[in-house]
Coordinates of C-alpha atoms (C1' of nucleotides) in Angstrom, one line a residue:
Chain A
M22 CA -107.4 54.4 13.7
D23 CA -108.5 50.9 14.4
F24 CA -105.8 48.5 13.5
Q25 CA -107.6 45.4 14.6
G26 CA -109.2 44.8 11.3
F27 CA -105.9 44.8 9.5
A28 CA -104.8 41.3 10.4
D29 CA -106.0 39.7 7.2
T30 CA -105.2 42.8 5.3
K31 CA -101.7 42.8 6.3
L32 CA -101.1 39.2 5.5
A33 CA -102.6 39.6 2.1
L34 CA -100.6 42.6 1.4
E35 CA -97.4 40.8 2.3
L36 CA -98.4 38.1 0.0
R37 CA -98.9 40.6 -2.8
L38 CA -95.6 42.2 -2.1
S39 CA -93.8 38.9 -2.2
P40 CA -91.3 38.8 -5.0
T41 CA -93.6 37.5 -7.6
P42 CA -92.8 39.1 -10.9
S43 CA -95.7 41.3 -11.3
I44 CA -95.9 43.8 -14.0
N45 CA -94.0 43.8 -17.2
P46 CA -94.9 47.2 -18.6
T47 CA -93.4 46.5 -22.0
N48 CA -94.8 43.1 -22.5
H49 CA -98.5 43.0 -22.7
T50 CA -98.7 39.3 -22.4
K51 CA -100.3 38.2 -19.3
K52 CA -98.0 37.0 -16.5
P53 CA -98.7 33.7 -15.0
N54 CA -100.6 34.8 -11.9
P55 CA -102.4 31.7 -10.7
G56 CA -105.3 32.5 -8.5
S57 CA -105.3 36.2 -9.1
D58 CA -108.3 35.7 -11.3
R59 CA -110.4 34.3 -8.5
P60 CA -111.9 36.4 -5.8
H61 CA -109.7 35.1 -3.1
E62 CA -108.3 38.4 -2.2
P63 CA -109.4 39.3 1.2
S64 CA -111.4 42.3 1.2
L65 CA -108.3 43.9 2.0
T66 CA -107.7 44.0 -0.8
L67 CA -108.1 46.5 -1.5
A68 CA -113.4 43.7 -12.8
L69 CA -118.1 44.8 -16.2
S70 CA -125.3 43.9 -24.0
G71 CA -129.6 43.7 -25.5
D72 CA -130.6 40.8 -27.5
S73 CA -127.1 40.9 -28.8
C74 CA -126.1 41.2 -25.2
V75 CA -127.7 38.2 -23.8
G76 CA -124.8 36.0 -23.0
S77 CA -122.3 38.8 -23.4
S78 CA -119.1 38.6 -21.7
L79 CA -115.5 39.8 -21.8
S80 CA -114.3 36.7 -23.6
S81 CA -112.5 38.2 -26.5
A82 CA -114.6 36.4 -29.1
S83 CA -117.9 37.1 -27.5
V84 CA -117.0 40.7 -26.8
K85 CA -115.9 41.2 -30.3
R86 CA -119.1 39.7 -31.5
E87 CA -121.1 41.8 -29.1
R88 CA -119.4 45.0 -30.2
A89 CA -119.8 44.1 -33.8
V90 CA -123.5 43.8 -33.2
E91 CA -123.7 47.0 -31.3
N92 CA -121.9 48.8 -34.1
T93 CA -124.3 47.7 -36.6
S94 CA -127.5 48.1 -34.6
G95 CA -126.6 50.4 -31.8
E96 CA -127.2 53.8 -33.2
E97 CA -129.5 54.6 -30.4
E98 CA -126.6 54.7 -28.0
D99 CA -125.2 57.7 -29.6
E100 CA -127.4 60.3 -28.2
D101 CA -124.4 62.5 -27.8
G102 CA -122.1 61.7 -30.6
G103 CA -120.9 59.7 -33.5
V104 CA -122.0 56.3 -34.2
N105 CA -118.7 54.6 -33.8
G106 CA -116.9 57.4 -32.2
K107 CA -115.2 57.1 -28.9
K108 CA -117.7 59.4 -27.3
K109 CA -117.8 58.5 -23.7
L110 CA -120.9 58.9 -21.9
R111 CA -120.9 60.2 -18.4
L112 CA -123.2 58.3 -16.1
T113 CA -125.8 60.5 -14.4
K114 CA -125.8 60.9 -10.6
A115 CA -128.8 58.7 -10.4
Q116 CA -127.2 56.0 -12.4
S117 CA -124.1 56.0 -10.4
G118 CA -126.0 56.1 -7.2
L119 CA -128.0 53.0 -8.2
L120 CA -124.9 51.2 -9.3
E121 CA -123.2 52.1 -6.0
E122 CA -126.1 50.7 -4.1
A123 CA -125.9 47.5 -6.1
F124 CA -122.2 47.3 -5.5
K125 CA -122.7 47.6 -1.8
H126 CA -124.8 44.5 -1.9
H127 CA -122.5 42.5 -4.1
T128 CA -119.4 43.5 -5.8
S129 CA -119.9 41.1 -8.6
L130 CA -122.8 40.6 -10.9
N131 CA -123.0 36.9 -10.5
P132 CA -125.9 35.9 -12.7
Q133 CA -126.7 37.4 -16.0
K134 CA -130.0 38.3 -14.7
Q135 CA -128.7 40.9 -12.3
K136 CA -126.8 42.6 -15.0
Q137 CA -129.8 42.6 -17.3
E138 CA -132.0 44.0 -14.7
L139 CA -129.7 46.7 -13.7
A140 CA -129.1 47.6 -17.3
R141 CA -132.8 47.8 -17.9
D142 CA -133.4 49.9 -14.8
L143 CA -130.6 52.3 -15.7
K144 CA -131.3 52.4 -19.4
L145 CA -127.8 51.2 -20.1
R146 CA -126.4 48.4 -22.0
P147 CA -125.5 45.4 -19.9
R148 CA -122.0 45.7 -21.1
Q149 CA -121.8 49.2 -19.6
V150 CA -123.0 47.8 -16.3
E151 CA -120.4 45.1 -16.5
V152 CA -117.7 47.6 -17.2
W153 CA -118.8 49.8 -14.4
F154 CA -118.5 47.0 -11.9
Q155 CA -115.1 46.1 -13.2
N156 CA -113.8 49.6 -12.8
R157 CA -115.5 49.9 -9.5
R158 CA -113.8 46.8 -8.2
A159 CA -110.5 48.1 -9.5
R160 CA -111.0 51.4 -7.7
T161 CA -111.9 49.7 -4.5
K162 CA -108.8 47.6 -4.7
L163 CA -106.6 50.6 -5.4
K164 CA -108.0 52.4 -2.4
Q165 CA -107.5 49.5 -0.2
T166 CA -103.9 49.2 -1.3
E167 CA -103.4 52.8 -0.4
V168 CA -104.8 52.1 3.1
D169 CA -102.6 49.1 3.5
C170 CA -99.6 51.2 2.5
E171 CA -100.4 53.7 5.1
Y172 CA -100.8 51.0 7.7
L173 CA -97.5 49.5 6.8
K174 CA -95.8 52.9 7.1
K175 CA -97.2 53.3 10.6
C176 CA -96.0 49.8 11.5
R177 CA -92.6 50.7 10.3
K178 CA -92.5 53.8 12.3
I179 CA -93.6 52.1 15.5
L180 CA -91.1 49.4 15.0
A181 CA -88.3 51.9 14.4
D182 CA -89.3 53.7 17.6
E183 CA -89.3 50.5 19.5
N184 CA -86.0 49.5 18.1
K185 CA -84.5 52.8 19.2
R186 CA -85.9 52.5 22.6
L187 CA -84.5 49.0 23.1
R188 CA -81.1 50.1 21.9
Q189 CA -81.2 52.9 24.4
E190 CA -82.1 50.5 27.1
I191 CA -79.2 48.3 26.2
Q192 CA -76.9 51.2 26.4
E193 CA -78.1 52.1 29.8
L194 CA -77.7 48.6 31.1
K195 CA -74.2 48.5 29.8
V196 CA -73.4 51.7 31.6
Q197 CA -75.0 50.4 34.8
K198 CA -73.0 47.3 34.6
V199 CA -69.7 49.1 34.2
S200 CA -70.5 51.4 37.2
Q201 CA -71.3 48.5 39.5
P202 CA -68.7 47.6 42.2
K203 CA -66.5 44.7 41.2
Y204 CA -67.6 42.5 44.1
M205 CA -71.2 42.7 43.0
Q206 CA -70.3 41.7 39.5
Q207 CA -68.6 38.7 40.8
Q208 CA -71.5 37.8 43.1
L209 CA -74.0 38.0 40.3
P210 CA -72.5 36.8 37.1
A211 CA -74.5 38.2 34.3
A212 CA -74.8 34.9 32.7
T213 CA -76.9 33.5 35.5
L214 CA -79.7 36.0 35.1
T215 CA -81.9 35.9 32.1
M216 CA -85.0 37.8 31.5
C217 CA -87.9 36.3 29.7
P218 CA -88.7 38.8 27.0
S219 CA -92.3 38.0 27.1
C220 CA -93.2 38.1 30.8
E221 CA -90.1 40.0 31.9
Q222 CA -89.4 37.6 34.7
I223 CA -85.9 37.0 35.9
I224 CA -84.8 33.4 35.6
G225 CA -81.8 32.7 37.7
D226 CA -81.3 29.0 37.3
T227 CA -77.8 28.4 36.1
K228 CA -78.3 24.7 35.4
T229 CA -81.3 25.2 33.2
P230 CA -80.6 28.5 31.6
F231 CA -83.5 30.2 30.0
T232 CA -83.6 29.6 26.3
P233 CA -85.4 32.5 24.8
K234 CA -88.2 31.7 22.4
P235 CA -88.3 33.4 19.1
Y236 CA -89.8 36.7 20.0
F237 CA -91.5 38.9 17.5
F238 CA -92.5 42.3 18.6
N239 CA -96.1 43.1 17.8
P240 CA -96.5 46.8 17.9
F241 CA -100.3 46.5 18.1
A242 CA -100.6 43.7 20.6
S243 CA -102.1 45.0 23.9
S244 CA -100.0 42.7 25.9
S245 CA -97.5 40.1 24.9
A246 CA -98.7 36.6 25.8
A247 CA -95.7 34.6 24.9
C248 CA -95.0 33.0 28.3
Chain B
dG16 C1' -113.0 9.4 -18.5
dA17 C1' -109.8 12.3 -21.4
dA18 C1' -109.5 15.9 -24.8
dC19 C1' -111.2 19.7 -26.9
dA20 C1' -114.2 23.7 -28.0
dT21 C1' -117.0 27.3 -26.3
dG22 C1' -119.1 30.6 -23.3
dG23 C1' -119.0 33.3 -19.1
dT24 C1' -116.6 35.8 -15.8
dG25 C1' -112.7 37.6 -13.6
dT26 C1' -108.2 40.6 -13.3
dC27 C1' -104.9 43.7 -15.3
dA28 C1' -102.9 47.2 -18.1
dT29 C1' -103.9 50.7 -21.0
dT30 C1' -106.4 54.1 -23.8
dA31 C1' -109.3 57.8 -24.6
dC32 C1' -112.4 61.1 -23.3
dA33 C1' -114.6 64.5 -19.8
dT34 C1' -114.0 67.6 -16.3
dC35 C1' -111.8 70.7 -13.3
dA36 C1' -108.4 73.9 -11.3
Chain C
dA19 C1' -108.8 80.0 -24.1
dG20 C1' -105.2 76.8 -23.4
dT21 C1' -103.3 73.2 -20.5
dG22 C1' -102.0 69.7 -17.2
dA23 C1' -104.0 66.7 -13.7
dT24 C1' -107.4 63.6 -12.5
dG25 C1' -111.3 60.6 -12.8
dT26 C1' -113.5 57.1 -15.2
dA27 C1' -115.7 54.6 -19.2
dA28 C1' -114.2 51.5 -22.4
dT29 C1' -111.0 48.1 -24.7
dG30 C1' -108.0 44.2 -25.3
dA31 C1' -105.5 40.3 -23.7
dC32 C1' -105.4 36.6 -21.0
dA33 C1' -106.6 33.1 -17.1
dC34 C1' -109.8 30.1 -15.1
dC35 C1' -113.9 27.4 -14.7
dA36 C1' -118.1 25.0 -16.2
dT37 C1' -120.4 22.7 -19.7
dG38 C1' -121.3 20.3 -23.9
dT39 C1' -119.6 17.2 -27.5

DNA sequence: GAACATGGTGTCATTACATCA
DNA sequence: AGTGATGTAATGACACCATGT
């Protein structure tokens, strides 16, 4: 697995996981989530009418209007069910394929024109195309979240292993130190030797003791370049 | 230029239906 | 045939932005 591409991803995920109050399942009111509405999420990350549809949108008022119009004039949509029933049409393979293709090129239908054209080509209502894109974006995001989750799990494991290894190393060094002859211990006071954690060089100057820089272990860095 | 209304588009949570094991 | 799980189309609420008045 290539972890290189996760740099942005990880950051974004961390931001998401930050303790912002996210979901209130009981309260349907929207939480203040500034910026979440805009497409700022890194692709890491891992949103969807005829004459009546011209100018359609998800704005409550306009959507209601749109639906009202559809209900009064949209009988032709019900090739498989009741007029106002919740009959859900299943998109054909061809329709889905075409939508997928469009989605590859742009995940949003920026101008109305695109939506209208797609709807015409697919013999769907623009609203349906719009909804499809919304759901598709949601699916993409969900998938990406799963990927991020896996990545973080791997990170966690690697860090745990590294932590274990370092603890072991410390233990060994302690044992070594105890087993050293007394005269050697006196000759080389431990305080005078410091190892740079980045370059692993011994610094033996007692007057200017090595002050370690904050050191963060990067499990995926090929080599540490801190020094 | 500020305030407001309106329209368009997005996300999010949820519902409801279709399909499959 | 009945059923639970899963996938997904559709809905509703709300936020933000652009534009017109």
